[in-house]
XYZ file of N, CA, C and O in Angstrom:
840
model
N 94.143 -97.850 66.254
C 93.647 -97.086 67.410
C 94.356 -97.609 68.659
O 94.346 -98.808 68.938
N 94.963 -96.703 69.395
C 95.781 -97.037 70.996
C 95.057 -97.094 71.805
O 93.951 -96.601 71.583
N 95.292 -97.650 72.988
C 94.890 -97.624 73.953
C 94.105 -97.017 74.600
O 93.099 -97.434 75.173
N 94.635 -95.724 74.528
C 94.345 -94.275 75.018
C 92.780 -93.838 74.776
O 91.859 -93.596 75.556
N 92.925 -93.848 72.953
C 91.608 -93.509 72.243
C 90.399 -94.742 72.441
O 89.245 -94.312 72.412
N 90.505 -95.699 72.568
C 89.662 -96.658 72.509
C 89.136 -96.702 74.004
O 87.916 -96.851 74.075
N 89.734 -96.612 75.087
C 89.507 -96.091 76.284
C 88.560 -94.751 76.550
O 87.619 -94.652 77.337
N 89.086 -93.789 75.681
C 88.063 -92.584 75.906
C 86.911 -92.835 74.908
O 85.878 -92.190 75.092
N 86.970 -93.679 73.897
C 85.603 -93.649 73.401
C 84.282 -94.449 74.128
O 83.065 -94.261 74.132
N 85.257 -95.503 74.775
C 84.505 -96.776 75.228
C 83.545 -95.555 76.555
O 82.343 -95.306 76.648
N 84.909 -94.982 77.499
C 83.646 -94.654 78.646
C 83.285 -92.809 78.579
O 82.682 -92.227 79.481
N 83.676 -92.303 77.639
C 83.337 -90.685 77.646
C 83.082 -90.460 76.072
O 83.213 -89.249 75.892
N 82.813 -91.016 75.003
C 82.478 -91.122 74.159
C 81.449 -90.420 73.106
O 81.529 -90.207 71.896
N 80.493 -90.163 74.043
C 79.001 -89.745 73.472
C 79.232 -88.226 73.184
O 79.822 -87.491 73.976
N 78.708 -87.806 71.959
C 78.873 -86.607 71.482
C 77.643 -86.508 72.474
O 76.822 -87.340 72.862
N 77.964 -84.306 72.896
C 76.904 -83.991 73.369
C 75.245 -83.739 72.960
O 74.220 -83.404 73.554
N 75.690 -84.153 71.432
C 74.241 -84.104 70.973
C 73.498 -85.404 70.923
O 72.279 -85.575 70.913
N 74.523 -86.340 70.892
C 73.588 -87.828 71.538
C 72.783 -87.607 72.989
O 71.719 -88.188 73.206
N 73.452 -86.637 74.030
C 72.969 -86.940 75.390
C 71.772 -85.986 75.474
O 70.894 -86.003 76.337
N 71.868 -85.265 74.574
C 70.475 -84.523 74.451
C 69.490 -84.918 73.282
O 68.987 -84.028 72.596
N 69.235 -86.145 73.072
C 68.595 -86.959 72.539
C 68.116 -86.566 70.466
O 67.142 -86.759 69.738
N 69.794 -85.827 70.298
C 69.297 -85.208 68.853
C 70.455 -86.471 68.038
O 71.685 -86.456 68.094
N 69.535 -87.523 67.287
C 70.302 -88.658 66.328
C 70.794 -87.356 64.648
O 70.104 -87.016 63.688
N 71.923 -87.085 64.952
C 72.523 -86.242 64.181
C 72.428 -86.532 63.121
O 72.758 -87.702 62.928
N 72.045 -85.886 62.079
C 71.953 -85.992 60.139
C 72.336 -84.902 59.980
O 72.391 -84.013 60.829
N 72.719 -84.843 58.597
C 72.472 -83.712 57.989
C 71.239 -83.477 57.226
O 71.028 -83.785 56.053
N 70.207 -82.702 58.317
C 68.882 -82.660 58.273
C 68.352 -81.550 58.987
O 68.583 -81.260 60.161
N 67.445 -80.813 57.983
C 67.192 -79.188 58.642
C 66.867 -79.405 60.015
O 67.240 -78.433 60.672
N 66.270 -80.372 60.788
C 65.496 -80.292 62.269
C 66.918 -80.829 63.088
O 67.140 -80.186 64.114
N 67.691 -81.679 62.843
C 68.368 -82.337 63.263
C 69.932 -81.000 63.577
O 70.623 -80.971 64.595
N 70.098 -79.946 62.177
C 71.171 -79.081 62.620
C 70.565 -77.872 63.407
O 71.233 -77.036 64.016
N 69.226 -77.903 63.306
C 68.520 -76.664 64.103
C 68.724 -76.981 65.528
O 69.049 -76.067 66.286
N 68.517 -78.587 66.122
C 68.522 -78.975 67.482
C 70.132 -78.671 67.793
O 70.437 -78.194 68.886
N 71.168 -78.970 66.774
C 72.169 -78.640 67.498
C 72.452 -77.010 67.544
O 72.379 -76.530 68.675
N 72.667 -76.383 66.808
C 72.397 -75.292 67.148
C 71.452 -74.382 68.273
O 71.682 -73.232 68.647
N 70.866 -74.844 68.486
C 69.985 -74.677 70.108
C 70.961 -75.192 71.038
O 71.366 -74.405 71.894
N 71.349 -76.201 71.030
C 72.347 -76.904 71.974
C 73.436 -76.243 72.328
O 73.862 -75.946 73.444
N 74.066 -75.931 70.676
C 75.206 -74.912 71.296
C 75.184 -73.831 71.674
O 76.155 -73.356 72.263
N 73.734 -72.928 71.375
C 73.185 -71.779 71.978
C 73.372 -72.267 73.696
O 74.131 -71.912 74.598
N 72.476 -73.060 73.605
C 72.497 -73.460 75.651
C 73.655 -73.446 76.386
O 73.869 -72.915 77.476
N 74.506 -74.198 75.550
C 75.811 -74.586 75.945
C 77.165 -73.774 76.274
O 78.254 -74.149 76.709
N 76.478 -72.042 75.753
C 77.740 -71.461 75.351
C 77.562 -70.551 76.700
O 78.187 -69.491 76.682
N 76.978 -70.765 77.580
C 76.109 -69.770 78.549
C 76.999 -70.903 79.839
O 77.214 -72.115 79.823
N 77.298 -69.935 80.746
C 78.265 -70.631 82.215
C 77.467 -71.062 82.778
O 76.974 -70.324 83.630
N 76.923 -72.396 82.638
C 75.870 -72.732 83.249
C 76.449 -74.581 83.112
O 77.058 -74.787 82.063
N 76.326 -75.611 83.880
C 76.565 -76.808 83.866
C 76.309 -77.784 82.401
O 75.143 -77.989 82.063
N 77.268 -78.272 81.699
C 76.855 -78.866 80.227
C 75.454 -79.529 80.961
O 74.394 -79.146 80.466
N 75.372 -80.448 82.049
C 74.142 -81.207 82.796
C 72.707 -80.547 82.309
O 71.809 -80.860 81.528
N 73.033 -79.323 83.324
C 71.954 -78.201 82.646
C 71.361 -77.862 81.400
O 70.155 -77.792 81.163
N 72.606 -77.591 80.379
C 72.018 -76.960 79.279
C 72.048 -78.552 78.475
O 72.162 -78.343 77.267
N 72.007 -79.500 78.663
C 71.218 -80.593 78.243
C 70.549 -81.015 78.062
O 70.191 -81.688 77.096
N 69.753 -80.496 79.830
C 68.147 -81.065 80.441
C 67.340 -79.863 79.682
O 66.218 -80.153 79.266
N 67.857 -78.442 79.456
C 66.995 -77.560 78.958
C 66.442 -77.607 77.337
O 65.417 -77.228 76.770
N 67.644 -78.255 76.938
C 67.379 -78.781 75.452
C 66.757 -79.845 75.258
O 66.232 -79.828 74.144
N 66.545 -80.879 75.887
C 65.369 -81.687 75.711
C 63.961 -81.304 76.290
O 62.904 -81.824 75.931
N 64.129 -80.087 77.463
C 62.838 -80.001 77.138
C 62.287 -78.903 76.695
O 61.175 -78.575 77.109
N 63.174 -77.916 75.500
C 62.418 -77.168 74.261
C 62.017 -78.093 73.603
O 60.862 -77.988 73.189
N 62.923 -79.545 73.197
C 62.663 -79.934 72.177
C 61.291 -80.892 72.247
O 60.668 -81.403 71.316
N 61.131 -80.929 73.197
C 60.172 -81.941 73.824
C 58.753 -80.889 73.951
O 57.652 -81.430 73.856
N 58.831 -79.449 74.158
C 57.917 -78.758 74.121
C 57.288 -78.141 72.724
O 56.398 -77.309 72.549
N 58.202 -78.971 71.698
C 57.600 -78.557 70.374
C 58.748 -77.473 69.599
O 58.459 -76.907 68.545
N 60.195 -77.268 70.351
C 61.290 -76.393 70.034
C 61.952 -77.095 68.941
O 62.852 -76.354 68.548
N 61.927 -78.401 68.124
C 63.089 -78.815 68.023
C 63.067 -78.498 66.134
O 63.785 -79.172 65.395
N 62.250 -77.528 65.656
C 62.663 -77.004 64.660
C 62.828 -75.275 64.786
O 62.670 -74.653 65.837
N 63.132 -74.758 63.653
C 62.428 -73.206 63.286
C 61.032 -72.577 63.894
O 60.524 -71.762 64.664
N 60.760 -73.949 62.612
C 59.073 -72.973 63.172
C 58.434 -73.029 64.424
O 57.843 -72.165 65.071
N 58.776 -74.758 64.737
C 58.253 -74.917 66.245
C 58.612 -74.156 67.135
O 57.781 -74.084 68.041
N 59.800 -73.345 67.321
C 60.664 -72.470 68.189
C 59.925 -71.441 68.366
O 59.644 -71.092 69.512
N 59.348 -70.576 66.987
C 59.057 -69.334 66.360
C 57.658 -69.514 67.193
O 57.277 -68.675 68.009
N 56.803 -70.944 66.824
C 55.840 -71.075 67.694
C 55.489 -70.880 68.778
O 54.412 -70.334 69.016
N 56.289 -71.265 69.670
C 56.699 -71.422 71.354
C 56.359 -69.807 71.617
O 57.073 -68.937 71.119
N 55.053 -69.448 72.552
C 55.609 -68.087 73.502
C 56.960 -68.322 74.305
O 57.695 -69.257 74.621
N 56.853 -66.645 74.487
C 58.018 -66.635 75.221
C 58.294 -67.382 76.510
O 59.171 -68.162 76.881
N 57.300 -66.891 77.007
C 57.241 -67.710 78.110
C 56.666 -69.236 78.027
O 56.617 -69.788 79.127
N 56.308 -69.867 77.127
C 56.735 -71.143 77.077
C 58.248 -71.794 76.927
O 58.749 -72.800 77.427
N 58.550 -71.199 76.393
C 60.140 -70.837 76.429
C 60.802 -70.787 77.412
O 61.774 -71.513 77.622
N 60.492 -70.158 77.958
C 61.039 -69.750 79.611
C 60.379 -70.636 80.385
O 60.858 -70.687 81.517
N 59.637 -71.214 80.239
C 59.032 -72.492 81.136
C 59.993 -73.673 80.461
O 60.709 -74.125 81.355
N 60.167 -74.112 79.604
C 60.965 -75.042 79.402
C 61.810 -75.205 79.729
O 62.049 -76.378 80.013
N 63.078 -74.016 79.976
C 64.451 -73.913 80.085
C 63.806 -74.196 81.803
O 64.429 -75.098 82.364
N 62.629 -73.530 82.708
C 62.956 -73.727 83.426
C 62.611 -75.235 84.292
O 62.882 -75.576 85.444
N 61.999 -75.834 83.338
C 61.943 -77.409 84.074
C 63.366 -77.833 83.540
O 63.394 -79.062 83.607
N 64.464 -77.394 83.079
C 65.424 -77.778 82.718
C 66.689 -77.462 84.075
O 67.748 -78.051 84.291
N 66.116 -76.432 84.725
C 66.895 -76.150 85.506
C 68.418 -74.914 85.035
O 69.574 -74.941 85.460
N 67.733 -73.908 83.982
C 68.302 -73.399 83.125
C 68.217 -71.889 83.506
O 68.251 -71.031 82.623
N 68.108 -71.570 84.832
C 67.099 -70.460 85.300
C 68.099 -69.328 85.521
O 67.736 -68.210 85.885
N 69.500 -69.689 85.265
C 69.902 -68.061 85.643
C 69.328 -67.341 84.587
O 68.682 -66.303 84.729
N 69.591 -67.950 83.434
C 69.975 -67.239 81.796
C 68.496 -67.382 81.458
O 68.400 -67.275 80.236
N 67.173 -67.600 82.076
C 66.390 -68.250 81.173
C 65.444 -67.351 80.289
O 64.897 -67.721 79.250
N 65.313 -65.746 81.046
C 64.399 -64.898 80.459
C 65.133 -64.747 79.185
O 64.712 -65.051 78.069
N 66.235 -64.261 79.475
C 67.591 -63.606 78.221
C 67.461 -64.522 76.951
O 66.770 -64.310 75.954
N 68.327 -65.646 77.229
C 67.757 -67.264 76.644
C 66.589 -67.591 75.717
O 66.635 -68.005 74.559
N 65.607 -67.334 76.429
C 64.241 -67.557 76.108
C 64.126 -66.680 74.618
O 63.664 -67.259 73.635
N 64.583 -65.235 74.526
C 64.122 -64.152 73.918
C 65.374 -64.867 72.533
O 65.039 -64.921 71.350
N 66.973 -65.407 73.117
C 67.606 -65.568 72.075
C 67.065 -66.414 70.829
O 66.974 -66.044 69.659
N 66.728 -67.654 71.394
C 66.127 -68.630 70.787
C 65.163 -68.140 69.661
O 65.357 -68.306 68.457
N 63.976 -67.440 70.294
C 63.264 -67.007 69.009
C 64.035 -66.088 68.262
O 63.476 -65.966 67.172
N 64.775 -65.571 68.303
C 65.465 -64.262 67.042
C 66.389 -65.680 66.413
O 66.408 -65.760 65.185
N 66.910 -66.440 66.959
C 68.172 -67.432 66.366
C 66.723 -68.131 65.081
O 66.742 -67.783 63.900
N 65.658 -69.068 65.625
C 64.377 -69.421 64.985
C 64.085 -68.678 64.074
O 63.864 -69.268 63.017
N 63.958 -67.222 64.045
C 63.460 -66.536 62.796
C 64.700 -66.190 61.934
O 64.597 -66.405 60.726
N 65.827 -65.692 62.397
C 67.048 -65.965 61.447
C 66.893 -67.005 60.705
O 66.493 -66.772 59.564
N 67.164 -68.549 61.110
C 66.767 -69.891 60.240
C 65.962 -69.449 58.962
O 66.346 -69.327 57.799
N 64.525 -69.213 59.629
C 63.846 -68.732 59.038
C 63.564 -68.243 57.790
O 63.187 -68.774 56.746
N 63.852 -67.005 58.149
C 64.607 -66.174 56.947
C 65.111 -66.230 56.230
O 64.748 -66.213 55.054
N 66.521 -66.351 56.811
C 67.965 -66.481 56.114
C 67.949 -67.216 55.396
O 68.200 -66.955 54.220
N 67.634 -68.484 55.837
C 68.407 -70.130 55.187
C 66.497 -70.964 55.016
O 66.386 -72.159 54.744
N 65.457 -70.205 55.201
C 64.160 -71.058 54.614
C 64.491 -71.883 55.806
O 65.326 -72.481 55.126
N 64.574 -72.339 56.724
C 64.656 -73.155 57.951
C 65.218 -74.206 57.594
O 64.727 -75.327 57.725
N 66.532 -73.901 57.003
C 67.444 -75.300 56.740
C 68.730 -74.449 56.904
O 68.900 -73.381 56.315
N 69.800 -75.128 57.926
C 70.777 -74.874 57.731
C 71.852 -75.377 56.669
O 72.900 -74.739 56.575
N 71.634 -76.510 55.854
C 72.432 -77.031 55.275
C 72.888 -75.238 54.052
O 73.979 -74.788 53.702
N 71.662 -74.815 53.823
C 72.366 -73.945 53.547
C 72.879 -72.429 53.921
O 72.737 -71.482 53.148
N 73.437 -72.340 55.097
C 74.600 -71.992 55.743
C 75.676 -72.374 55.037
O 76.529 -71.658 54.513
N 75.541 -74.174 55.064
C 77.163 -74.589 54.994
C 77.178 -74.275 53.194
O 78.250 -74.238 52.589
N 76.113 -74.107 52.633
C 76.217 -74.086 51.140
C 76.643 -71.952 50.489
O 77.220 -71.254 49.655
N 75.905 -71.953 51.536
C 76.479 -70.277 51.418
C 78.165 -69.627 51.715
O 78.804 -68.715 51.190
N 78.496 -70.716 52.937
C 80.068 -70.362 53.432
C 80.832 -71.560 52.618
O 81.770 -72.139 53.166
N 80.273 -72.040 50.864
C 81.317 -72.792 50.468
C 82.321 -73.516 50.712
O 83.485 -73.634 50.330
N 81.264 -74.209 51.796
C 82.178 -75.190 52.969
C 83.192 -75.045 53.400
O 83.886 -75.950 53.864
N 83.488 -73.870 53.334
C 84.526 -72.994 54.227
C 84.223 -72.933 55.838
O 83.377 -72.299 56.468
N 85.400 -73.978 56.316
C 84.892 -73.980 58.282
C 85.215 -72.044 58.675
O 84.532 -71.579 59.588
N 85.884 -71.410 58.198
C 85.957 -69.965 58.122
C 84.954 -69.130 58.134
O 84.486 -68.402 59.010
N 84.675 -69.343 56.992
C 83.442 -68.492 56.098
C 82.299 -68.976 57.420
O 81.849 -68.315 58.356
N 82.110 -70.227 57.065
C 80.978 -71.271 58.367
C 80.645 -70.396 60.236
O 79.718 -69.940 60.907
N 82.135 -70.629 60.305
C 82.105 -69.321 61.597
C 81.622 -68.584 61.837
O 80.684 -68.501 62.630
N 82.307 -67.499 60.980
C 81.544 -65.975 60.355
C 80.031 -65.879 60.594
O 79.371 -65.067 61.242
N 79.650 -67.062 59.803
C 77.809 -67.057 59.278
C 77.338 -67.359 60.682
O 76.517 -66.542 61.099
N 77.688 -68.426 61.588
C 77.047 -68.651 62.939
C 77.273 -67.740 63.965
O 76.456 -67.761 64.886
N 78.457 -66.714 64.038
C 78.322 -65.634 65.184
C 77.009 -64.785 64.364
O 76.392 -64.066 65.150
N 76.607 -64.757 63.266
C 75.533 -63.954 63.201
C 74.418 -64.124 64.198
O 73.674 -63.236 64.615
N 74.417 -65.449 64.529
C 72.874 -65.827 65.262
C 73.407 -65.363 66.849
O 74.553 -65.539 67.262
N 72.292 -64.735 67.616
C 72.026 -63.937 69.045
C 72.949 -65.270 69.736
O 72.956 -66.309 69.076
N 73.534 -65.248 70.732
C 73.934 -65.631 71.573
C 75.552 -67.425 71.245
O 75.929 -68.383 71.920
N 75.817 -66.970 70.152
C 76.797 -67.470 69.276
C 77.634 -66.860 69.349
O 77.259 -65.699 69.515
N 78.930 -66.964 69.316
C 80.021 -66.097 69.931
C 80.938 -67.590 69.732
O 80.427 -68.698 69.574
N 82.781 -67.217 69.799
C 83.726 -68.508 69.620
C 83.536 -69.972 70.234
O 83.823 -71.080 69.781
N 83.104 -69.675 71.114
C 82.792 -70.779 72.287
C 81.167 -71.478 71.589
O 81.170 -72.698 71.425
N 80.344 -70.993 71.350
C 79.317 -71.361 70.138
C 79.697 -72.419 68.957
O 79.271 -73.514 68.591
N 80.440 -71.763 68.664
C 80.925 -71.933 66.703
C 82.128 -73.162 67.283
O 82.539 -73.963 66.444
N 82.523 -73.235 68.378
C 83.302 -74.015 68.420
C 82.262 -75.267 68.851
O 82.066 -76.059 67.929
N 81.811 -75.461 69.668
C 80.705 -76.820 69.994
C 79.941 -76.873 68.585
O 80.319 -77.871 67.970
N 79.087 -76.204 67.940
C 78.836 -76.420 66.447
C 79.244 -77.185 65.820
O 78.619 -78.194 65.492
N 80.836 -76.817 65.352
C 81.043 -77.299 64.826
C 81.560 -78.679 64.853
O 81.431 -79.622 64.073
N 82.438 -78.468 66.429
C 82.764 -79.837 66.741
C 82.087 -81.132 66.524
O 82.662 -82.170 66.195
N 80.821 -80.992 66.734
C 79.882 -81.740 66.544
C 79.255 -81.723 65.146
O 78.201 -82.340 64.992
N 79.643 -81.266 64.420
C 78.565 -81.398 62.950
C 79.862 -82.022 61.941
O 79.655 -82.608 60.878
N 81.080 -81.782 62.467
C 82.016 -82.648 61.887
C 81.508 -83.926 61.842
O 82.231 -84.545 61.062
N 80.363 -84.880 62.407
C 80.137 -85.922 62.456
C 79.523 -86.136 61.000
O 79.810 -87.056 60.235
N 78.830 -85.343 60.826
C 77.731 -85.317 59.176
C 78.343 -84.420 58.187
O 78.066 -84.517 56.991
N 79.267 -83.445 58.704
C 79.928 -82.137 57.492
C 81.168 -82.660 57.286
O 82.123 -82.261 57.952
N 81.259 -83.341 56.610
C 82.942 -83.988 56.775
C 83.698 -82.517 56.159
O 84.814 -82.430 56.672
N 83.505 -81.712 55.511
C 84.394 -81.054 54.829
C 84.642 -80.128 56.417
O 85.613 -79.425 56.137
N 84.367 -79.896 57.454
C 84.937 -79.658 58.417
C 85.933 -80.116 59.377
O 86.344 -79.547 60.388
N 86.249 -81.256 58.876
C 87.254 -82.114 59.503
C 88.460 -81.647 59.084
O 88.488 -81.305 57.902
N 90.022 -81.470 60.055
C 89.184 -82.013 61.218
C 88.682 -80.897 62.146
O 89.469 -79.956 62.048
N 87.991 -80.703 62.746
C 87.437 -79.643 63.693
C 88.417 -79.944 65.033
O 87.996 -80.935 65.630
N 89.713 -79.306 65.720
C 90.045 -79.434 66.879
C 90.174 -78.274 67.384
O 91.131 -77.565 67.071
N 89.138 -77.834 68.343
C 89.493 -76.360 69.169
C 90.543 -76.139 70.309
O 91.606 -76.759 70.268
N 90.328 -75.458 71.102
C 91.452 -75.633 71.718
C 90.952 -76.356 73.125
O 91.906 -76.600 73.863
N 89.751 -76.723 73.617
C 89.487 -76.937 74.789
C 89.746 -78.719 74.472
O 90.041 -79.501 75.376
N 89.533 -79.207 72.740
C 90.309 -80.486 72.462
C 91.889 -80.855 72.691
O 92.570 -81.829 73.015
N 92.030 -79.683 72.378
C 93.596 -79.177 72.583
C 94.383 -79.859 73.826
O 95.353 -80.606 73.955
N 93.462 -79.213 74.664
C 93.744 -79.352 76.110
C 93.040 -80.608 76.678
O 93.280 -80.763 77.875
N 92.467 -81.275 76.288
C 92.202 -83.097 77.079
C 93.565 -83.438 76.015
O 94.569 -83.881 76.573
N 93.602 -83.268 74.731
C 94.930 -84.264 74.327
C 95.995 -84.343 74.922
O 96.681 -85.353 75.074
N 96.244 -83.021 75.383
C 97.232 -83.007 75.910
C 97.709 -83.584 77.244
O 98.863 -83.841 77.587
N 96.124 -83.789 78.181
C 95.962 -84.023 79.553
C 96.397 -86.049 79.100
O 97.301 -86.777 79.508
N 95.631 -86.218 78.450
C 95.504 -87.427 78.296
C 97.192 -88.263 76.979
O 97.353 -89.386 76.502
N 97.844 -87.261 76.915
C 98.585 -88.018 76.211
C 98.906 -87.857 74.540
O 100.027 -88.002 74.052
N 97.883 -87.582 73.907
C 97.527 -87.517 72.541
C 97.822 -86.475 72.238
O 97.710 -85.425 72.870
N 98.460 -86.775 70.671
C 99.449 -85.401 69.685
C 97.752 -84.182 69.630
O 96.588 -84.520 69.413
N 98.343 -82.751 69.933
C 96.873 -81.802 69.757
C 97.088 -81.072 68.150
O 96.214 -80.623 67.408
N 97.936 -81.113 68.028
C 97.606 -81.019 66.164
C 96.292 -81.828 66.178
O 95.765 -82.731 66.828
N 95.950 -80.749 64.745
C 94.572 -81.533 64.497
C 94.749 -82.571 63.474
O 93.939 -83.464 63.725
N 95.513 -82.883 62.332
C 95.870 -83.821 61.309
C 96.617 -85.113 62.198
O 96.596 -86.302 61.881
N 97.241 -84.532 63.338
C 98.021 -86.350 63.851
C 97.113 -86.375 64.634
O 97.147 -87.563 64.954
N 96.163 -85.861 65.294
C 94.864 -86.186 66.579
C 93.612 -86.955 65.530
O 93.032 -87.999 65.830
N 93.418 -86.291 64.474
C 92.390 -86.898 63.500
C 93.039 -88.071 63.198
O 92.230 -88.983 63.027
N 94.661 -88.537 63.012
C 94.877 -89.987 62.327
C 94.178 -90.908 63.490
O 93.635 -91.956 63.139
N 94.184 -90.607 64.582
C 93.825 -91.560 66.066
C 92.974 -92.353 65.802
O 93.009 -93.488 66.277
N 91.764 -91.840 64.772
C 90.477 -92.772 64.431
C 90.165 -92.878 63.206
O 90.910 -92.368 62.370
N 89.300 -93.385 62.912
C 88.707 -93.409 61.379
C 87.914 -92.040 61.633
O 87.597 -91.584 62.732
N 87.628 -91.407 60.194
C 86.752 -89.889 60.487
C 85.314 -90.150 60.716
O 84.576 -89.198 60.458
N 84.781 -91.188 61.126
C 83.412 -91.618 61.640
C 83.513 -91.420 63.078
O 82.500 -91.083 63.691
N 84.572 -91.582 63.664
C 84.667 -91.539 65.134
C 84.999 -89.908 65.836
O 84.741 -89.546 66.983
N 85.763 -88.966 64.537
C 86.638 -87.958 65.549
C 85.595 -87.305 66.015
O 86.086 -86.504 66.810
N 84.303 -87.140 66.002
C 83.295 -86.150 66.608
C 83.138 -86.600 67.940
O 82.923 -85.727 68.780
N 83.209 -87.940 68.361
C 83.426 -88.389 69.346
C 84.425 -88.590 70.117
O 84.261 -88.814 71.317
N 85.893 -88.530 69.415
C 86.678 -88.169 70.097
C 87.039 -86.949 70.685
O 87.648 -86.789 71.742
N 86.651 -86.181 69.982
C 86.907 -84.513 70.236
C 85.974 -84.670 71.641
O 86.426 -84.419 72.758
N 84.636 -85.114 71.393
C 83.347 -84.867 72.282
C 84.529 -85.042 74.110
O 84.751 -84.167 74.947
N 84.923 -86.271 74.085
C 85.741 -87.167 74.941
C 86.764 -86.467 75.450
O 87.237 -86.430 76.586
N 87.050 -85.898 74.420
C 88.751 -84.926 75.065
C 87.704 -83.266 75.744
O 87.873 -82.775 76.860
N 87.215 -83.011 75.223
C 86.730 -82.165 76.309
C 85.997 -82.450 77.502
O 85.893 -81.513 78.293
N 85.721 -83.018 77.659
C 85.134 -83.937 79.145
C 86.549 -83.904 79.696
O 86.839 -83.275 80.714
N 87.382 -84.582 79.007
C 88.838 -85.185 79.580
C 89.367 -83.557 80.348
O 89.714 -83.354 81.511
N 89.253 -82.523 79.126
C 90.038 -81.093 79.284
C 89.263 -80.785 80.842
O 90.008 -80.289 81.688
N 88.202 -80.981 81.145
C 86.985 -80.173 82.525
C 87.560 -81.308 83.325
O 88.277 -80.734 84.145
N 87.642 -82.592 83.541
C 88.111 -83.257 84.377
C 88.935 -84.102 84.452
O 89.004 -85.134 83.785
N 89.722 -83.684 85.382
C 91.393 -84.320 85.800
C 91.172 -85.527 85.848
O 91.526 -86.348 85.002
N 90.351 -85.817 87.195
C 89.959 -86.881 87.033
C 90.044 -88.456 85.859
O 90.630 -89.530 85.990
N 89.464 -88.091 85.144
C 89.390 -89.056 83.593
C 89.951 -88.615 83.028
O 89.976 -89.242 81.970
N 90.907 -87.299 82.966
C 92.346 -87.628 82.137
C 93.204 -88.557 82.585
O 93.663 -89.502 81.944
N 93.487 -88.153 84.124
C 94.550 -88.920 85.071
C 93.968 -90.565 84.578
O 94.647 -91.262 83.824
N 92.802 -90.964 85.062
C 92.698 -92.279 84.353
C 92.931 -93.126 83.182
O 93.436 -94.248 83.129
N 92.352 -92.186 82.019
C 92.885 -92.570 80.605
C 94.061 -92.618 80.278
O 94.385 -93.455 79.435
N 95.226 -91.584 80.946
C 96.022 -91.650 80.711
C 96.999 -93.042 81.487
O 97.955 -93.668 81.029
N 96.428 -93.139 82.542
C 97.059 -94.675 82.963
C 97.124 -96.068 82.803
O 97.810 -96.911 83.379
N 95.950 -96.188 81.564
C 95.714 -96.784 81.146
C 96.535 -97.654 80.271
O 96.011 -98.582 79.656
């Protein structure tokens, strides 16, 4: 590991599902929280924001299926809005429960099988997550980025907004010479790092001087 990488893990490091307080498994409650996350996340609204709004669905009893399915709407919409989540929050509010009863349904409120239905195909995997309301490329791309931590057969996951911190910061954006950078325990966190890096100059210009 160079310079470079050990630098961005040390101070930009934290996958975004650590900062929204979900300890990642591959575990039906644990891929439901990220999936909410990347629901929040995919909406032009501050990552800050759709952080604070995801801890407090999850904190209001959101952080499975059913608990979601539970939630009125407007508890819903009260959550996002102590989150500070308020452009999107009626719209939002309504996605969440249809995404909750999809789970539901579809997959018995476990996503693992999603990944068992798209034959661990990151392709197929795609496909299956624009199904859910408010999932779209920019969705399926934070998803997955992040579940590469527990789905190894998604590795390596590099989108293009990874693309673009590697590049800011120095590092090959192929995804096979960007994945050699770490052991595959780390790239969810590196990826996490290079997009922080891609939104600000700032801590590219630094890492890279490093």
């Amino acid at each position: 590991m160079n310079t470079t990488t050990r630098k961005l893990l040390r101070e930009s490091g934290g996958t975004f599902a650590e900062e929204a307080g979900i300890p990642l498994k591959d575990q039906p409650a644990a891929l439901f929280k990220l999936l909410v996350l990347a629901n929040l996340l995919s909406a032009r609204i501050s990552s800050g924001v759709a952080l604070a709004a995801a801890r407090e669905l999850f904190d209001a009893g959101g952080g499975t299926p059913r608990g979601m399915s539970g939630l009125t709407w407007q508890q819903r919409v009260d959550a996002l809005g102590r989150g500070h989540y308020v452009r999107y929050d009626e719209s939002t509010a309504t996605r969440l429960g249809e995404v909750a009863q999809i789970v539901q349904n579809k997959y018995r409120g476990d996503l693992r099988r999603l990944a068992a239905e798209a034959d661990h195909d990151p392709k197929k995997a795609a496909e299956l997550l624009r199904e859910f309301p408010g999932i779209g490329p920019t969705g399926v791309d934070i998803f997955c980025r992040e579940a590469q931590a527990v789905w190894p057969w998604l590795r390596p996951y590099v989108d293009s907004q990874v693309k673009k911190g590697a590049e800011r910061v120095g590092l090959p954006s192929a995804p096979d010479k960007l994945a050699a950078q770490v052991p595959e325990k780390d790239l969810a966190h590196l990826t996490a790092a290079l997009v922080r890096a891609s939104r600000d100059r700032k801590l590219a210009e630094s890492v890279r001087a490093s």
